[in-house]
Amino acid sequence: MEIIDHYLYTKEHEWVDIDGKVGTVGITEYAQSALGDITFVELPGSADEVEQFERLTSLESVKSASDIFSPISGKVVEVNDKLTQDPGLINRDCYEKGWIAKIKISDEDETSNLLTADEYSNYLESLDRNDGGESADE
Amino acid sequence: MLAATLFRTPLYDEHLALGAKMVDFAGWQMPVQYQEGILKEHDANRKGVSIFDCSHMGEFLIEGDAVSSGLDRIVTQPLVDMPLKSCRYGFALNDQGKVIDDLIVYRIAGQKWMIVVNASNIAKDRAHFEANLARGIRFEDVSFKTAKLDLQGPLSRDVLSKTVPGISKLEYYTFDEFELWGEKVIISRTGYTGELGFEIYYPWGAASKAWQTLLKDSRVKPTGLGVRDVLRIEVSYPLYGHELSEDISPFEAGLKKFVDLSKDFIGKENLLRHDKEGGGRKIVHFISLSRRSPRQGHSIFSSDGKKIGEVVSGTFSPAVNAGIGIGFIKKEFTSIGKDIIFGDEKFKERAELAARPFYKGGSLKQ
């Protein structure tokens, strides 16, 4: 499962790529693979204020809908408009072209609540180990 | 603990080998999708050939005269005039005229029948049949002896006729017995996708061989329950637990043509009384004005925001390229015009009422 070394992660399978005061947010390979073909992305409103780990927006795949939570608190400064016409961009390139929103970070200390790439990788392994009897996720 | 309580079809290991995502459906561990994903599986069905494992579904064998056995009274469609080797779709109703299950009757011989029922209802149906069949009538539940492989899609006949030349003569909603890889099996020209297709009733223990052999033809793609639901919603076929239940009459579900009022059947009196009193609800079909999809449990609102009903099925439709939904609205709101709204506490989306089916391009009767 692909993980980008310098990104930070949540246990809900979002990533954030921090560049100065702005964090770019998306969902991980694990999340896009679990969701399957993504058919709709509700883009957050520009200038929306979000809190860390609170609902940022939602995605839909053919048969289900899922909330996306913000890895950081701040203000939405840009959204990826391309996802409106081509939500499958997230399936094809979840870490680059399939980004969802850029957020101006209001509290840099919050990054200590996030997982590093190594920690996230270990977390995924622990999920695999507990995955004996999977039941429906929809 | 969980795994031990779920049934597995004889193709369980095949699904794992193909990398299927497995889910719990009606007490069974079933493939919801394979590795390529639902959109590719949709393409395989609408443009090529798809194969579904439907071994979880139930099959009953009954021997006896249609009327004196009591069978004819259990089903809303007439059985006495069924030609040999034909299929007929209908309902078993409870005393209240609501739906115990939807089913297909196969007339194997003058006095021999196979009934195909939903996996989720096998135990309940068996009890209903046993209670209402005449004493001494032979009834056998062969659900766990009978695998079912559905080969569906515009090229399905080409694929199957390589092995079973006689298959090209099979007309829609008929069946015959064929020899297939050393087994004598029933194949019917029926399905649940709106495409040309066949349902193959194969011996449980030998089903892997049939599955593997069919998949050797590179045109055939394995498809799961996820896309099966999308396909059936696109052609507005009902699914028990959604459009049909013991709280819904076939009239409310818009399926009057599968109820023959010129014959007697269990539930008829209350069905007619309920209908005369105005019924309760009307089924509606609608298309989202965006790619956002309705889901079971969403509310339906009038264009001025009044709650008028509920969504029972919804999905993104690759064929329509929008969200599509099926729901029930209260009778008093049936003349609200075609603009509606669906959603929940998180969002509202506009939609337009549409005629059924959503997808009309199927190869079903080719």
Coordinates of C-alpha atoms in Angstrom, one line a residue:
Chain A
M1 CA 0.0 0.0 0.0
E2 CA 1.6 3.2 -1.2
I3 CA 2.4 5.8 1.5
I4 CA 4.2 9.1 1.0
D5 CA 7.1 9.6 3.4
H6 CA 6.7 13.3 4.1
Y7 CA 2.9 13.5 4.5
L8 CA 1.1 13.2 7.8
Y9 CA -1.9 10.9 8.3
T10 CA -5.1 10.4 10.4
K11 CA -6.5 7.1 11.6
E12 CA -9.5 7.9 9.3
H13 CA -7.1 7.6 6.3
E14 CA -6.8 11.2 5.3
W15 CA -3.4 12.7 4.5
V16 CA -2.1 16.3 4.8
D17 CA 1.0 17.7 3.0
I18 CA 2.2 20.8 4.9
D19 CA 3.9 23.6 3.0
G20 CA 4.5 26.5 5.3
K21 CA 1.1 27.7 6.6
V22 CA -1.0 25.7 4.1
G23 CA -1.9 22.0 4.3
T24 CA -3.1 20.1 1.2
V25 CA -5.6 17.4 2.2
G26 CA -6.7 14.2 0.5
I27 CA -7.5 10.5 1.2
T28 CA -5.0 7.7 1.3
E29 CA -4.5 4.7 -1.0
Y30 CA -6.1 2.5 1.7
A31 CA -9.2 4.7 1.7
Q32 CA -9.6 5.0 -2.0
S33 CA -9.2 1.3 -2.4
A34 CA -11.7 0.5 0.3
L35 CA -14.3 3.0 -1.2
G36 CA -14.0 1.7 -4.7
D37 CA -15.0 3.8 -7.7
I38 CA -15.6 7.3 -6.5
T39 CA -18.6 8.9 -8.3
F40 CA -19.2 12.1 -6.4
V41 CA -17.1 14.6 -4.4
E42 CA -18.8 17.2 -2.3
L43 CA -16.3 20.0 -2.3
P44 CA -16.0 22.1 0.9
G45 CA -16.9 25.7 0.5
S46 CA -14.1 28.1 0.0
A47 CA -13.5 30.0 3.2
D48 CA -15.2 27.3 5.3
E49 CA -13.7 27.1 8.8
V50 CA -12.9 23.5 9.9
E51 CA -11.7 22.0 13.2
Q52 CA -9.2 19.2 13.4
F53 CA -10.9 15.7 13.1
E54 CA -14.2 17.3 12.3
R55 CA -16.2 16.6 9.1
L56 CA -14.6 18.5 6.2
T57 CA -16.7 17.1 3.4
S58 CA -18.0 13.8 1.9
L59 CA -17.3 11.4 -0.9
E60 CA -19.6 8.9 -2.6
S61 CA -18.7 5.7 -4.3
V62 CA -21.2 3.8 -6.4
K63 CA -22.8 2.1 -3.5
S64 CA -21.9 4.2 -0.4
A65 CA -21.2 7.6 1.0
S66 CA -18.4 8.5 3.4
D67 CA -17.5 11.5 5.5
I68 CA -14.0 13.0 5.2
F69 CA -12.5 14.5 8.3
S70 CA -10.0 17.4 8.4
P71 CA -6.5 16.5 9.6
I72 CA -6.0 20.1 10.8
S73 CA -8.0 23.1 11.9
G74 CA -8.1 26.1 9.7
K75 CA -9.7 27.9 6.8
V76 CA -10.3 26.3 3.4
V77 CA -8.4 28.5 0.9
E78 CA -8.7 26.3 -2.3
V79 CA -10.6 23.3 -3.5
N80 CA -9.9 20.9 -6.3
D81 CA -12.6 21.8 -8.8
K82 CA -11.4 19.0 -11.2
L83 CA -13.1 16.5 -8.9
T84 CA -16.5 17.8 -9.8
Q85 CA -16.2 16.4 -13.4
D86 CA -13.7 13.7 -12.7
P87 CA -14.2 12.2 -9.2
G88 CA -12.2 9.1 -10.3
L89 CA -9.1 11.2 -10.2
I90 CA -9.0 10.2 -6.5
N91 CA -8.9 6.5 -7.4
R92 CA -6.2 7.1 -10.0
D93 CA -3.9 9.5 -8.1
C94 CA -5.0 9.9 -4.5
Y95 CA -1.8 11.5 -3.3
E96 CA -1.2 14.1 -6.0
K97 CA -3.9 15.1 -8.6
G98 CA -6.7 13.7 -6.4
W99 CA -6.2 16.2 -3.6
I100 CA -9.4 17.6 -2.1
A101 CA -8.7 20.9 -0.4
K102 CA -6.0 23.3 0.8
I103 CA -6.4 24.6 4.3
K104 CA -4.7 27.5 5.9
I105 CA -3.5 26.1 9.2
S106 CA -4.7 27.9 12.3
D107 CA -2.8 25.8 14.9
E108 CA 0.6 24.3 13.9
D109 CA 0.8 22.4 17.2
E110 CA -2.0 20.2 16.1
T111 CA 0.3 18.3 13.8
S112 CA 1.5 16.4 16.8
N113 CA -1.9 14.7 16.9
L114 CA -1.2 13.2 13.4
L115 CA 0.6 10.0 12.4
T116 CA 3.9 10.1 10.6
A117 CA 4.3 7.8 7.5
D118 CA 5.9 5.1 9.6
E119 CA 3.2 5.3 12.3
Y120 CA 0.5 5.2 9.7
S121 CA 2.1 2.2 8.0
N122 CA 2.2 0.4 11.4
Y123 CA -1.4 1.4 12.0
L124 CA -2.4 -0.2 8.6
E125 CA -0.6 -3.4 9.5
S126 CA -2.4 -3.5 12.8
L127 CA -5.7 -3.2 10.9
D128 CA -4.7 -6.1 8.6
R129 CA -4.0 -8.3 11.6
N130 CA -7.4 -7.6 13.1
D131 CA -9.1 -8.2 9.8
G132 CA -10.0 -11.9 10.4
G133 CA -13.8 -11.8 9.9
E134 CA -14.6 -8.8 7.8
S135 CA -18.2 -7.8 7.6
A136 CA -20.0 -5.4 5.3
D137 CA -18.8 -1.8 5.4
E138 CA -21.9 -0.5 3.7
Chain B
M1 CA -17.2 -16.0 15.8
L2 CA -18.8 -14.0 13.0
A3 CA -17.4 -16.1 10.2
A4 CA -18.8 -19.3 11.7
T5 CA -22.3 -18.1 11.6
L6 CA -22.3 -17.1 7.9
F7 CA -23.0 -19.4 5.1
R8 CA -20.6 -19.8 2.2
T9 CA -21.4 -20.7 -1.4
P10 CA -19.5 -23.5 -3.1
L11 CA -17.6 -20.7 -4.9
Y12 CA -16.3 -19.0 -1.8
D13 CA -12.7 -20.0 -2.4
E14 CA -13.0 -18.9 -6.1
H15 CA -14.0 -15.4 -5.0
L16 CA -11.1 -15.1 -2.6
A17 CA -8.7 -16.3 -5.3
L18 CA -10.0 -13.6 -7.6
G19 CA -9.4 -10.9 -4.9
A20 CA -13.1 -10.2 -4.3
K21 CA -14.1 -8.0 -1.5
M22 CA -16.4 -10.1 0.6
V23 CA -19.4 -8.9 2.6
D24 CA -22.2 -10.3 4.7
F25 CA -25.4 -10.4 2.7
A26 CA -28.5 -12.1 4.1
G27 CA -26.4 -14.4 6.3
W28 CA -24.0 -15.3 3.5
Q29 CA -20.4 -14.3 2.8
M30 CA -20.7 -12.9 -0.7
P31 CA -18.5 -11.0 -3.2
V32 CA -19.6 -7.4 -3.4
Q33 CA -17.0 -6.6 -6.0
Y34 CA -13.8 -7.9 -7.6
Q35 CA -10.6 -6.2 -8.2
E36 CA -11.4 -4.1 -11.2
G37 CA -14.3 -2.3 -9.4
I38 CA -18.0 -1.7 -9.9
L39 CA -17.7 0.6 -12.9
K40 CA -15.7 -1.9 -15.0
E41 CA -18.1 -4.7 -13.8
H42 CA -21.0 -2.6 -15.0
D43 CA -19.3 -2.3 -18.5
A44 CA -18.7 -6.0 -18.6
N45 CA -22.4 -6.6 -18.1
R46 CA -23.9 -4.0 -20.3
K47 CA -21.4 -4.5 -23.2
G48 CA -20.0 -8.0 -22.8
V49 CA -20.6 -10.9 -20.4
S50 CA -20.6 -11.0 -16.6
I51 CA -21.0 -13.9 -14.3
F52 CA -22.6 -13.8 -10.8
D53 CA -22.5 -16.4 -8.1
C54 CA -26.1 -16.5 -6.9
S55 CA -25.8 -19.9 -5.1
H56 CA -27.2 -18.2 -2.0
M57 CA -30.6 -18.0 -3.5
G58 CA -33.2 -20.7 -2.6
E59 CA -34.8 -23.4 -4.7
F60 CA -37.7 -25.6 -3.8
L61 CA -38.9 -28.7 -5.7
I62 CA -42.7 -29.5 -5.6
E63 CA -44.5 -32.4 -7.1
G64 CA -48.2 -32.2 -7.6
D65 CA -51.1 -30.9 -9.6
A66 CA -51.1 -27.1 -9.7
V67 CA -54.4 -26.5 -8.1
S68 CA -55.1 -29.5 -5.9
S69 CA -51.5 -29.3 -4.4
G70 CA -52.3 -25.8 -3.1
L71 CA -49.4 -24.3 -5.0
D72 CA -51.6 -22.2 -7.3
R73 CA -53.1 -20.5 -4.3
I74 CA -49.6 -19.5 -3.0
V75 CA -48.6 -17.6 -6.1
T76 CA -50.3 -14.5 -7.5
Q77 CA -49.8 -15.7 -11.1
P78 CA -51.8 -18.5 -12.7
L79 CA -49.8 -21.8 -12.9
V80 CA -52.4 -24.1 -14.7
D81 CA -51.8 -22.5 -18.1
M82 CA -48.0 -22.4 -17.9
P83 CA -46.4 -24.2 -20.8
L84 CA -43.9 -26.9 -19.9
K85 CA -40.4 -25.5 -19.4
S86 CA -41.5 -22.0 -19.0
C87 CA -40.9 -19.6 -16.1
R88 CA -43.3 -17.2 -14.5
Y89 CA -42.5 -14.3 -12.1
G90 CA -45.0 -13.6 -9.2
F91 CA -45.4 -13.2 -5.5
A92 CA -46.3 -15.1 -2.4
L93 CA -48.5 -12.9 -0.3
N94 CA -49.5 -13.0 3.4
D95 CA -53.1 -12.9 4.5
Q96 CA -52.8 -9.1 4.5
G97 CA -52.0 -9.0 0.8
K98 CA -48.4 -7.9 1.5
V99 CA -45.4 -9.6 0.0
I100 CA -43.8 -12.6 1.7
D101 CA -41.4 -13.0 -1.2
D102 CA -41.1 -12.5 -5.0
L103 CA -40.3 -15.7 -6.8
I104 CA -40.0 -17.4 -10.1
V105 CA -41.9 -20.6 -10.8
Y106 CA -40.4 -23.2 -13.2
R107 CA -42.7 -25.8 -14.7
I108 CA -40.4 -28.8 -15.1
A109 CA -43.2 -31.3 -16.0
G110 CA -47.0 -31.3 -15.8
Q111 CA -46.9 -31.9 -12.1
K112 CA -43.3 -30.9 -11.2
W113 CA -42.2 -27.4 -10.2
M114 CA -39.2 -25.6 -9.1
I115 CA -39.6 -22.3 -7.1
V116 CA -36.7 -19.9 -6.9
V117 CA -36.8 -17.6 -3.9
N118 CA -34.6 -14.9 -2.3
A119 CA -31.7 -16.0 0.0
S120 CA -33.0 -13.8 2.8
N121 CA -36.4 -15.5 2.8
I122 CA -35.6 -19.2 2.4
A123 CA -36.7 -20.3 5.9
K124 CA -39.8 -18.1 5.9
D125 CA -40.8 -19.2 2.5
R126 CA -40.3 -22.8 3.3
A127 CA -42.6 -22.5 6.3
H128 CA -45.2 -20.7 4.2
F129 CA -45.1 -23.3 1.5
E130 CA -45.2 -26.2 3.9
A131 CA -48.1 -24.7 5.7
N132 CA -50.2 -24.1 2.6
L133 CA -49.4 -27.1 0.4
A134 CA -51.9 -30.0 0.6
R135 CA -51.0 -33.0 2.8
G136 CA -48.9 -35.6 1.1
I137 CA -47.5 -33.2 -1.6
R138 CA -43.8 -33.8 -2.1
F139 CA -41.8 -30.6 -1.1
E140 CA -38.1 -30.5 -1.0
D141 CA -35.9 -27.5 -0.2
V142 CA -32.8 -28.1 -2.5
S143 CA -31.2 -24.7 -1.8
F144 CA -28.1 -26.2 -0.3
K145 CA -27.7 -28.7 -3.1
T146 CA -28.2 -26.2 -5.9
A147 CA -25.6 -23.6 -7.0
K148 CA -26.7 -20.9 -9.3
L149 CA -24.5 -19.1 -11.8
D150 CA -25.9 -16.2 -13.7
L151 CA -24.3 -15.5 -17.1
Q152 CA -25.6 -12.1 -18.2
G153 CA -24.8 -9.6 -20.9
P154 CA -25.3 -9.1 -24.7
L155 CA -22.5 -11.7 -25.5
S156 CA -23.7 -14.3 -23.0
R157 CA -25.4 -16.4 -25.7
D158 CA -22.3 -16.4 -27.8
V159 CA -20.2 -17.6 -24.9
L160 CA -22.7 -20.3 -23.7
S161 CA -23.5 -21.7 -27.2
K162 CA -19.9 -22.8 -27.6
T163 CA -20.6 -25.4 -25.0
V164 CA -24.4 -25.8 -25.2
P165 CA -25.4 -25.3 -28.9
G166 CA -29.1 -25.8 -28.1
I167 CA -29.0 -22.6 -25.9
S168 CA -29.6 -20.3 -28.8
K169 CA -33.2 -21.7 -29.2
L170 CA -34.1 -20.8 -25.6
E171 CA -36.6 -17.9 -25.6
Y172 CA -37.0 -15.3 -22.9
Y173 CA -38.5 -16.7 -19.6
T174 CA -38.2 -20.3 -20.7
F175 CA -35.7 -23.1 -19.7
D176 CA -34.6 -26.5 -20.5
E177 CA -32.4 -29.3 -19.2
F178 CA -28.9 -29.5 -20.7
E179 CA -25.8 -31.5 -20.3
L180 CA -23.0 -29.2 -19.1
W181 CA -19.5 -30.5 -18.3
G182 CA -20.9 -33.9 -17.4
E183 CA -23.8 -32.6 -15.3
K184 CA -27.5 -32.5 -16.2
V185 CA -28.6 -29.0 -15.4
I186 CA -31.4 -26.6 -15.8
I187 CA -30.6 -23.4 -17.7
S188 CA -33.2 -20.7 -18.0
R189 CA -33.2 -17.5 -20.0
T190 CA -33.8 -15.2 -17.1
G191 CA -31.8 -12.7 -15.1
Y192 CA -31.8 -9.6 -13.0
T193 CA -29.8 -7.1 -15.0
G194 CA -32.0 -6.2 -18.0
E195 CA -29.5 -7.8 -20.4
L196 CA -29.7 -11.0 -22.4
G197 CA -28.7 -13.8 -20.0
F198 CA -29.0 -17.2 -18.5
E199 CA -29.3 -18.7 -15.0
I200 CA -27.5 -22.0 -14.7
Y201 CA -28.7 -24.3 -11.8
Y202 CA -25.6 -26.4 -11.1
P203 CA -24.9 -29.2 -8.6
W204 CA -23.4 -27.6 -5.5
G205 CA -20.4 -29.9 -5.3
A206 CA -19.4 -29.4 -8.9
A207 CA -20.0 -25.6 -9.2
S208 CA -16.3 -24.6 -9.0
K209 CA -15.6 -26.6 -12.2
A210 CA -18.4 -24.7 -14.1
W211 CA -17.3 -21.3 -12.7
Q212 CA -13.7 -21.9 -13.7
T213 CA -14.6 -23.2 -17.1
L214 CA -16.9 -20.2 -17.9
L215 CA -14.2 -17.8 -16.8
K216 CA -11.7 -19.3 -19.1
D217 CA -13.4 -17.5 -21.9
S218 CA -11.7 -14.1 -21.6
R219 CA -14.9 -12.3 -22.5
V220 CA -16.5 -13.4 -19.2
K221 CA -15.8 -11.1 -16.2
P222 CA -16.7 -12.0 -12.6
T223 CA -19.2 -9.5 -11.1
G224 CA -20.4 -9.0 -7.6
L225 CA -23.5 -8.1 -5.6
G226 CA -22.5 -4.4 -5.7
V227 CA -23.0 -4.0 -9.5
R228 CA -25.9 -6.5 -9.4
D229 CA -27.8 -3.9 -7.3
V230 CA -26.8 -1.1 -9.6
L231 CA -27.9 -3.0 -12.7
R232 CA -31.3 -4.0 -11.2
I233 CA -32.0 -0.5 -10.1
E234 CA -31.2 0.8 -13.6
V235 CA -33.9 -1.4 -15.0
S236 CA -36.2 -0.9 -12.0
Y237 CA -36.4 -4.5 -10.9
P238 CA -37.6 -4.8 -7.3
L239 CA -35.4 -6.2 -4.5
Y240 CA -37.0 -7.8 -1.5
G241 CA -36.4 -5.6 1.6
H242 CA -36.5 -2.5 -0.5
E243 CA -39.4 -2.2 -3.0
L244 CA -41.1 -5.3 -1.5
S245 CA -41.7 -6.4 2.1
E246 CA -44.4 -7.7 4.4
D247 CA -45.5 -4.1 4.8
I248 CA -45.8 -3.4 1.0
S249 CA -48.4 -4.7 -1.4
P250 CA -47.5 -5.6 -5.0
F251 CA -49.9 -2.8 -6.1
E252 CA -48.1 -0.2 -4.1
A253 CA -44.8 -1.4 -5.6
G254 CA -46.3 -0.8 -9.1
L255 CA -46.2 -4.6 -9.9
K256 CA -49.9 -5.2 -10.6
K257 CA -49.2 -7.0 -13.8
F258 CA -47.7 -9.9 -11.9
V259 CA -51.0 -10.3 -9.9
D260 CA -53.8 -12.2 -11.7
L261 CA -57.1 -11.1 -10.1
S262 CA -59.1 -13.6 -12.1
K263 CA -57.8 -16.4 -9.9
D264 CA -57.8 -17.2 -6.2
F265 CA -54.6 -16.7 -4.1
I266 CA -53.7 -16.1 -0.5
G267 CA -54.0 -12.5 0.5
K268 CA -56.3 -11.5 -2.4
E269 CA -59.2 -10.3 -0.4
N270 CA -57.2 -7.9 1.8
L271 CA -55.1 -6.8 -1.2
L272 CA -58.3 -5.7 -3.0
R273 CA -59.8 -4.1 0.1
H274 CA -56.6 -2.2 0.9
D275 CA -56.5 -1.0 -2.8
K276 CA -60.1 0.0 -2.7
E277 CA -59.4 2.1 0.4
G278 CA -56.9 4.0 -1.6
G279 CA -53.7 2.1 -0.6
G280 CA -51.0 3.8 1.3
R281 CA -48.2 4.7 -1.0
K282 CA -47.1 5.0 -4.5
I283 CA -43.7 4.0 -5.8
V284 CA -41.7 6.7 -7.6
H285 CA -38.5 6.7 -9.6
F286 CA -36.3 9.7 -9.8
I287 CA -33.0 11.0 -11.2
S288 CA -30.7 13.2 -9.2
L289 CA -29.8 16.5 -10.9
S290 CA -26.2 15.8 -10.0
R291 CA -23.8 12.8 -9.6
R292 CA -24.9 12.8 -5.9
S293 CA -26.9 9.6 -5.3
P294 CA -29.9 8.9 -3.2
R295 CA -29.5 6.1 -0.7
Q296 CA -32.0 3.8 1.2
G297 CA -33.2 5.7 4.2
H298 CA -33.0 9.2 2.7
S299 CA -36.2 11.3 2.8
I300 CA -38.1 12.6 -0.2
F301 CA -39.4 16.2 0.0
S302 CA -41.7 18.2 -2.3
S303 CA -40.0 21.1 -4.1
D304 CA -41.3 23.4 -1.3
G305 CA -39.5 21.2 1.4
K306 CA -42.4 19.2 2.8
K307 CA -41.4 15.6 3.7
I308 CA -43.5 13.3 1.4
G309 CA -41.8 10.0 1.4
E310 CA -38.7 7.8 1.7
V311 CA -36.0 6.4 -0.5
V312 CA -35.9 2.5 -0.6
S313 CA -33.1 2.1 -3.2
G314 CA -30.5 4.3 -4.6
T315 CA -27.2 4.3 -6.4
F316 CA -25.0 6.1 -8.8
S317 CA -26.0 4.9 -12.3
P318 CA -23.1 4.6 -14.8
A319 CA -25.8 4.2 -17.6
V320 CA -27.6 7.5 -16.7
N321 CA -24.4 9.2 -15.4
A322 CA -26.3 10.5 -12.4
G323 CA -27.7 9.4 -9.1
I324 CA -30.9 7.4 -9.4
G325 CA -33.4 6.4 -6.8
I326 CA -36.6 4.5 -6.1
G327 CA -38.9 5.5 -3.2
F328 CA -42.4 5.5 -1.9
I329 CA -44.4 8.7 -1.5
K330 CA -47.7 9.1 0.4
K331 CA -50.7 8.8 -1.8
E332 CA -51.9 12.4 -1.1
F333 CA -48.7 13.8 -2.7
T334 CA -48.9 11.9 -6.0
S335 CA -49.7 15.0 -8.0
I336 CA -46.9 17.2 -6.8
G337 CA -45.3 17.6 -10.2
K338 CA -41.9 16.2 -11.1
D339 CA -39.5 18.3 -9.1
I340 CA -38.6 16.7 -5.8
I341 CA -35.7 16.9 -3.3
F342 CA -33.9 14.0 -1.6
G343 CA -31.4 13.9 1.2
D344 CA -30.9 13.7 5.0
E345 CA -29.7 15.9 7.8
K346 CA -26.4 16.5 6.0
F347 CA -27.5 17.6 2.6
K348 CA -30.5 18.1 0.2
E349 CA -30.3 17.5 -3.5
R350 CA -32.8 18.2 -6.3
A351 CA -34.1 15.5 -8.5
E352 CA -36.8 14.8 -11.1
L353 CA -39.4 12.1 -11.1
A354 CA -38.8 9.7 -14.1
A355 CA -40.5 6.9 -15.9
R356 CA -39.3 3.3 -15.1
P357 CA -37.0 1.9 -16.2
F358 CA -34.1 4.3 -16.0
Y359 CA -32.1 2.3 -18.5
K360 CA -33.9 1.2 -21.7
G361 CA -31.0 0.0 -23.9
G362 CA -30.7 -3.5 -22.5
S363 CA -30.2 -6.6 -24.7
L364 CA -32.8 -8.6 -22.7
K365 CA -35.0 -9.8 -25.5
Q366 CA -32.4 -9.9 -28.4

